[in-house]
């Protein structure tokens, strides 16, 4: 039955997904530029947050960078429009496997899975830059895991019948064109 229902939904191409992400990245880039400006003004207060310990730097980075970006995707894709600004520009939405709207919980879970490699990369980088109690082989293994996950995330829509990423398959979501 799922195949019959999905036949009526046109799958979103890999290129369209990438272009939508680049549009969203403009918003993320604007936010990062704003953060850089604020951190320049508050440098004496901010510097210790990123130089004291890798865990403090990781937590601060998560709070100011990852969490807002994560919430941008989760809130937009869990909203009535079911799409971020970039997805709306490309006229695509995140939907359930049968084309139904997804709820906020599914959107949060989808975004969590989507951003695991990003946050794991931050974790490894901070432990490479600031002396850490973790052994180098562990840090480099985790960084290798990040590259592997990103590669799988990128190519998984190419082999999936519904052009789903791994995290879409786990959550039960698909990208589809807006009606």
mmCIF file of C-alpha atoms in Angstrom:
data_model
loop_
_atom_site.group_PDB
_atom_site.id
_atom_site.type_symbol
_atom_site.label_atom_id
_atom_site.label_comp_id
_atom_site.label_asym_id
_atom_site.label_seq_id
_atom_site.Cartn_x
_atom_site.Cartn_y
_atom_site.Cartn_z
ATOM 1 C CA UNK A 1 0.000 0.000 0.000
ATOM 2 C CA UNK A 2 2.852 2.406 0.799
ATOM 3 C CA UNK A 3 4.243 1.985 -2.727
ATOM 4 C CA UNK A 4 0.851 2.807 -4.250
ATOM 5 C CA UNK A 5 0.465 5.935 -2.172
ATOM 6 C CA UNK A 6 4.048 7.048 -2.823
ATOM 7 C CA UNK A 7 3.555 6.702 -6.588
ATOM 8 C CA UNK A 8 1.325 9.764 -6.378
ATOM 9 C CA UNK A 9 4.018 11.812 -4.647
ATOM 10 C CA UNK A 10 6.769 13.141 -6.880
ATOM 11 C CA UNK A 11 10.155 12.654 -5.230
ATOM 12 C CA UNK A 12 12.332 15.711 -4.740
ATOM 13 C CA UNK A 13 15.606 15.577 -6.636
ATOM 14 C CA UNK A 14 18.962 15.653 -4.911
ATOM 15 C CA UNK A 15 19.794 18.941 -6.654
ATOM 16 C CA UNK A 16 16.600 20.613 -5.404
ATOM 17 C CA UNK A 17 17.379 19.541 -1.846
ATOM 18 C CA UNK A 18 20.912 20.947 -2.098
ATOM 19 C CA UNK A 19 19.677 24.264 -3.503
ATOM 20 C CA UNK A 20 17.095 24.522 -0.697
ATOM 21 C CA UNK A 21 19.863 23.904 1.825
ATOM 22 C CA UNK A 22 22.026 26.626 0.233
ATOM 23 C CA UNK A 23 19.134 29.091 0.597
ATOM 24 C CA UNK A 24 18.832 28.090 4.252
ATOM 25 C CA UNK A 25 22.572 28.403 4.636
ATOM 26 C CA UNK A 26 22.260 32.094 3.756
ATOM 27 C CA UNK A 27 20.157 32.517 6.899
ATOM 28 C CA UNK A 28 22.645 30.476 8.923
ATOM 29 C CA UNK A 29 25.523 32.524 7.505
ATOM 30 C CA UNK A 30 23.740 35.765 8.416
ATOM 31 C CA UNK A 31 23.292 34.472 11.957
ATOM 32 C CA UNK A 32 26.978 33.486 12.168
ATOM 33 C CA UNK A 33 28.033 36.939 10.944
ATOM 34 C CA UNK A 34 25.830 38.469 13.645
ATOM 35 C CA UNK A 35 27.452 36.189 16.250
ATOM 36 C CA UNK A 36 30.921 37.188 15.089
ATOM 37 C CA UNK A 37 29.992 40.866 15.432
ATOM 38 C CA UNK A 38 28.577 40.375 18.923
ATOM 39 C CA UNK A 39 31.502 38.210 20.007
ATOM 40 C CA UNK A 40 33.937 40.858 18.755
ATOM 41 C CA UNK A 41 32.209 43.420 20.973
ATOM 42 C CA UNK A 42 32.084 41.032 23.952
ATOM 43 C CA UNK A 43 35.486 39.450 23.373
ATOM 44 C CA UNK A 44 36.740 39.621 26.996
ATOM 45 C CA UNK A 45 33.611 37.800 28.208
ATOM 46 C CA UNK A 46 33.465 35.303 25.333
ATOM 47 C CA UNK A 47 37.122 34.269 25.019
ATOM 48 C CA UNK A 48 37.262 32.203 28.256
ATOM 49 C CA UNK A 49 34.208 30.251 27.108
ATOM 50 C CA UNK A 50 36.199 28.949 24.134
ATOM 51 C CA UNK A 51 39.652 28.572 25.679
ATOM 52 C CA UNK A 52 39.184 27.076 29.160
ATOM 53 C CA UNK A 53 38.202 23.506 28.316
ATOM 54 C CA UNK A 54 37.002 21.572 25.275
ATOM 55 C CA UNK A 55 33.752 20.645 27.015
ATOM 56 C CA UNK A 56 32.972 24.270 27.903
ATOM 57 C CA UNK A 57 33.806 25.341 24.349
ATOM 58 C CA UNK A 58 31.618 22.535 22.977
ATOM 59 C CA UNK A 59 28.710 23.473 25.244
ATOM 60 C CA UNK A 60 29.034 27.191 24.410
ATOM 61 C CA UNK A 61 29.230 26.448 20.693
ATOM 62 C CA UNK A 62 26.207 24.183 20.970
ATOM 63 C CA UNK A 63 24.237 26.842 22.828
ATOM 64 C CA UNK A 64 25.047 29.694 20.459
ATOM 65 C CA UNK A 65 25.430 27.941 17.104
ATOM 66 C CA UNK A 66 24.006 24.421 16.886
ATOM 67 C CA UNK A 67 20.907 24.885 19.042
ATOM 68 C CA UNK A 68 19.584 27.959 17.163
ATOM 69 C CA UNK A 69 20.195 26.288 13.782
ATOM 70 C CA UNK A 70 18.636 23.042 15.016
ATOM 71 C CA UNK A 71 15.594 24.941 16.287
ATOM 72 C CA UNK A 72 15.313 26.849 12.998
ATOM 73 C CA UNK A 73 14.959 23.569 11.093
ATOM 74 C CA UNK A 74 12.805 21.817 13.701
ATOM 75 C CA UNK A 75 10.399 24.725 14.221
ATOM 76 C CA UNK A 76 10.034 25.532 10.512
ATOM 77 C CA UNK A 77 9.583 21.931 9.395
ATOM 78 C CA UNK A 78 7.193 21.233 12.271
ATOM 79 C CA UNK A 79 5.150 24.370 11.531
ATOM 80 C CA UNK A 80 2.111 24.766 9.275
ATOM 81 C CA UNK A 81 4.356 25.356 6.257
ATOM 82 C CA UNK A 82 6.418 22.173 6.983
ATOM 83 C CA UNK A 83 9.375 23.883 5.391
ATOM 84 C CA UNK A 84 12.291 26.151 6.093
ATOM 85 C CA UNK A 85 12.743 29.345 4.091
ATOM 86 C CA UNK A 86 14.979 27.514 1.613
ATOM 87 C CA UNK A 87 12.489 24.692 1.177
ATOM 88 C CA UNK A 88 9.653 27.188 0.676
ATOM 89 C CA UNK A 89 11.703 28.934 -2.027
ATOM 90 C CA UNK A 90 12.129 25.586 -3.770
ATOM 91 C CA UNK A 91 8.446 24.707 -3.176
ATOM 92 C CA UNK A 92 9.210 21.554 -1.207
ATOM 93 C CA UNK A 93 8.057 20.346 2.209
ATOM 94 C CA UNK A 94 8.880 17.668 4.748
ATOM 95 C CA UNK A 95 6.013 15.186 4.937
ATOM 96 C CA UNK A 96 5.197 11.823 6.403
ATOM 97 C CA UNK A 97 5.792 8.749 4.256
ATOM 98 C CA UNK A 98 2.187 8.847 2.997
ATOM 99 C CA UNK A 99 2.328 12.575 2.274
ATOM 100 C CA UNK A 100 0.709 13.630 5.551
ATOM 101 C CA UNK A 101 2.020 16.633 7.535
ATOM 102 C CA UNK A 102 4.563 15.802 10.212
ATOM 103 C CA UNK A 103 4.170 16.971 13.758
ATOM 104 C CA UNK A 104 6.561 18.960 15.871
ATOM 105 C CA UNK A 105 7.858 15.836 17.657
ATOM 106 C CA UNK A 106 8.804 14.165 14.377
ATOM 107 C CA UNK A 107 10.418 17.384 13.246
ATOM 108 C CA UNK A 108 12.494 17.587 16.453
ATOM 109 C CA UNK A 109 13.586 13.958 16.095
ATOM 110 C CA UNK A 110 14.413 14.429 12.390
ATOM 111 C CA UNK A 111 16.505 17.521 13.158
ATOM 112 C CA UNK A 112 18.278 15.738 16.015
ATOM 113 C CA UNK A 113 19.346 12.919 13.712
ATOM 114 C CA UNK A 114 20.226 15.377 10.947
ATOM 115 C CA UNK A 115 22.574 17.409 13.160
ATOM 116 C CA UNK A 116 24.348 14.567 14.980
ATOM 117 C CA UNK A 117 27.312 14.624 12.557
ATOM 118 C CA UNK A 118 27.568 18.415 12.826
ATOM 119 C CA UNK A 119 27.664 18.355 16.616
ATOM 120 C CA UNK A 120 29.998 15.372 16.716
ATOM 121 C CA UNK A 121 32.343 17.321 14.401
ATOM 122 C CA UNK A 122 32.294 20.254 16.825
ATOM 123 C CA UNK A 123 33.051 17.906 19.704
ATOM 124 C CA UNK A 124 36.067 16.404 17.926
ATOM 125 C CA UNK A 125 37.414 19.753 16.721
ATOM 126 C CA UNK A 126 37.292 21.293 20.207
ATOM 127 C CA UNK A 127 39.129 18.258 21.570
ATOM 128 C CA UNK A 128 41.766 18.685 18.861
ATOM 129 C CA UNK A 129 42.255 22.431 19.450
ATOM 130 C CA UNK A 130 42.205 22.512 23.255
ATOM 131 C CA UNK A 131 44.186 19.896 25.202
ATOM 132 C CA UNK A 132 41.882 17.046 26.135
ATOM 133 C CA UNK A 133 41.946 13.971 28.334
ATOM 134 C CA UNK A 134 40.619 11.879 25.428
ATOM 135 C CA UNK A 135 43.244 9.940 23.452
ATOM 136 C CA UNK A 136 43.997 11.083 19.907
ATOM 137 C CA UNK A 137 42.906 7.772 18.374
ATOM 138 C CA UNK A 138 39.412 8.285 19.831
ATOM 139 C CA UNK A 139 39.147 11.864 18.574
ATOM 140 C CA UNK A 140 40.337 10.910 15.080
ATOM 141 C CA UNK A 141 38.047 7.877 15.032
ATOM 142 C CA UNK A 142 35.096 10.107 15.888
ATOM 143 C CA UNK A 143 36.117 12.560 13.167
ATOM 144 C CA UNK A 144 36.273 9.673 10.701
ATOM 145 C CA UNK A 145 32.795 8.654 11.867
ATOM 146 C CA UNK A 146 31.590 12.189 11.104
ATOM 147 C CA UNK A 147 32.906 11.983 7.538
ATOM 148 C CA UNK A 148 31.303 8.566 7.111
ATOM 149 C CA UNK A 149 27.949 9.771 8.420
ATOM 150 C CA UNK A 150 27.998 12.867 6.207
ATOM 151 C CA UNK A 151 28.792 10.734 3.170
ATOM 152 C CA UNK A 152 25.975 8.303 3.978
ATOM 153 C CA UNK A 153 23.573 11.199 4.609
ATOM 154 C CA UNK A 154 24.499 12.746 1.263
ATOM 155 C CA UNK A 155 24.302 9.638 -0.886
ATOM 156 C CA UNK A 156 21.404 7.821 0.814
ATOM 157 C CA UNK A 157 18.730 9.704 -1.200
ATOM 158 C CA UNK A 158 20.420 8.467 -4.374
ATOM 159 C CA UNK A 159 19.720 4.798 -3.607
ATOM 160 C CA UNK A 160 16.456 5.153 -1.684
ATOM 161 C CA UNK A 161 13.250 4.482 -3.640
ATOM 162 C CA UNK A 162 11.607 7.544 -2.079
ATOM 163 C CA UNK A 163 14.852 9.591 -2.192
ATOM 164 C CA UNK A 164 15.005 9.566 1.608
ATOM 165 C CA UNK A 165 18.069 10.304 3.658
ATOM 166 C CA UNK A 166 18.947 7.859 6.427
ATOM 167 C CA UNK A 167 17.389 10.193 9.002
ATOM 168 C CA UNK A 168 14.214 10.518 6.882
ATOM 169 C CA UNK A 169 13.957 6.712 6.723
ATOM 170 C CA UNK A 170 14.359 6.413 10.500
ATOM 171 C CA UNK A 171 11.763 9.108 11.252
ATOM 172 C CA UNK A 172 9.376 8.082 8.461
ATOM 173 C CA UNK A 173 9.535 11.344 6.527
ATOM 174 C CA UNK A 174 10.062 12.277 2.891
ATOM 175 C CA UNK A 175 10.709 15.434 0.951
ATOM 176 C CA UNK A 176 7.957 16.193 -1.544
ATOM 177 C CA UNK A 177 6.875 19.052 -3.720
ATOM 178 C CA UNK A 178 4.298 21.370 -2.221
ATOM 179 C CA UNK A 179 0.777 20.845 -3.578
#
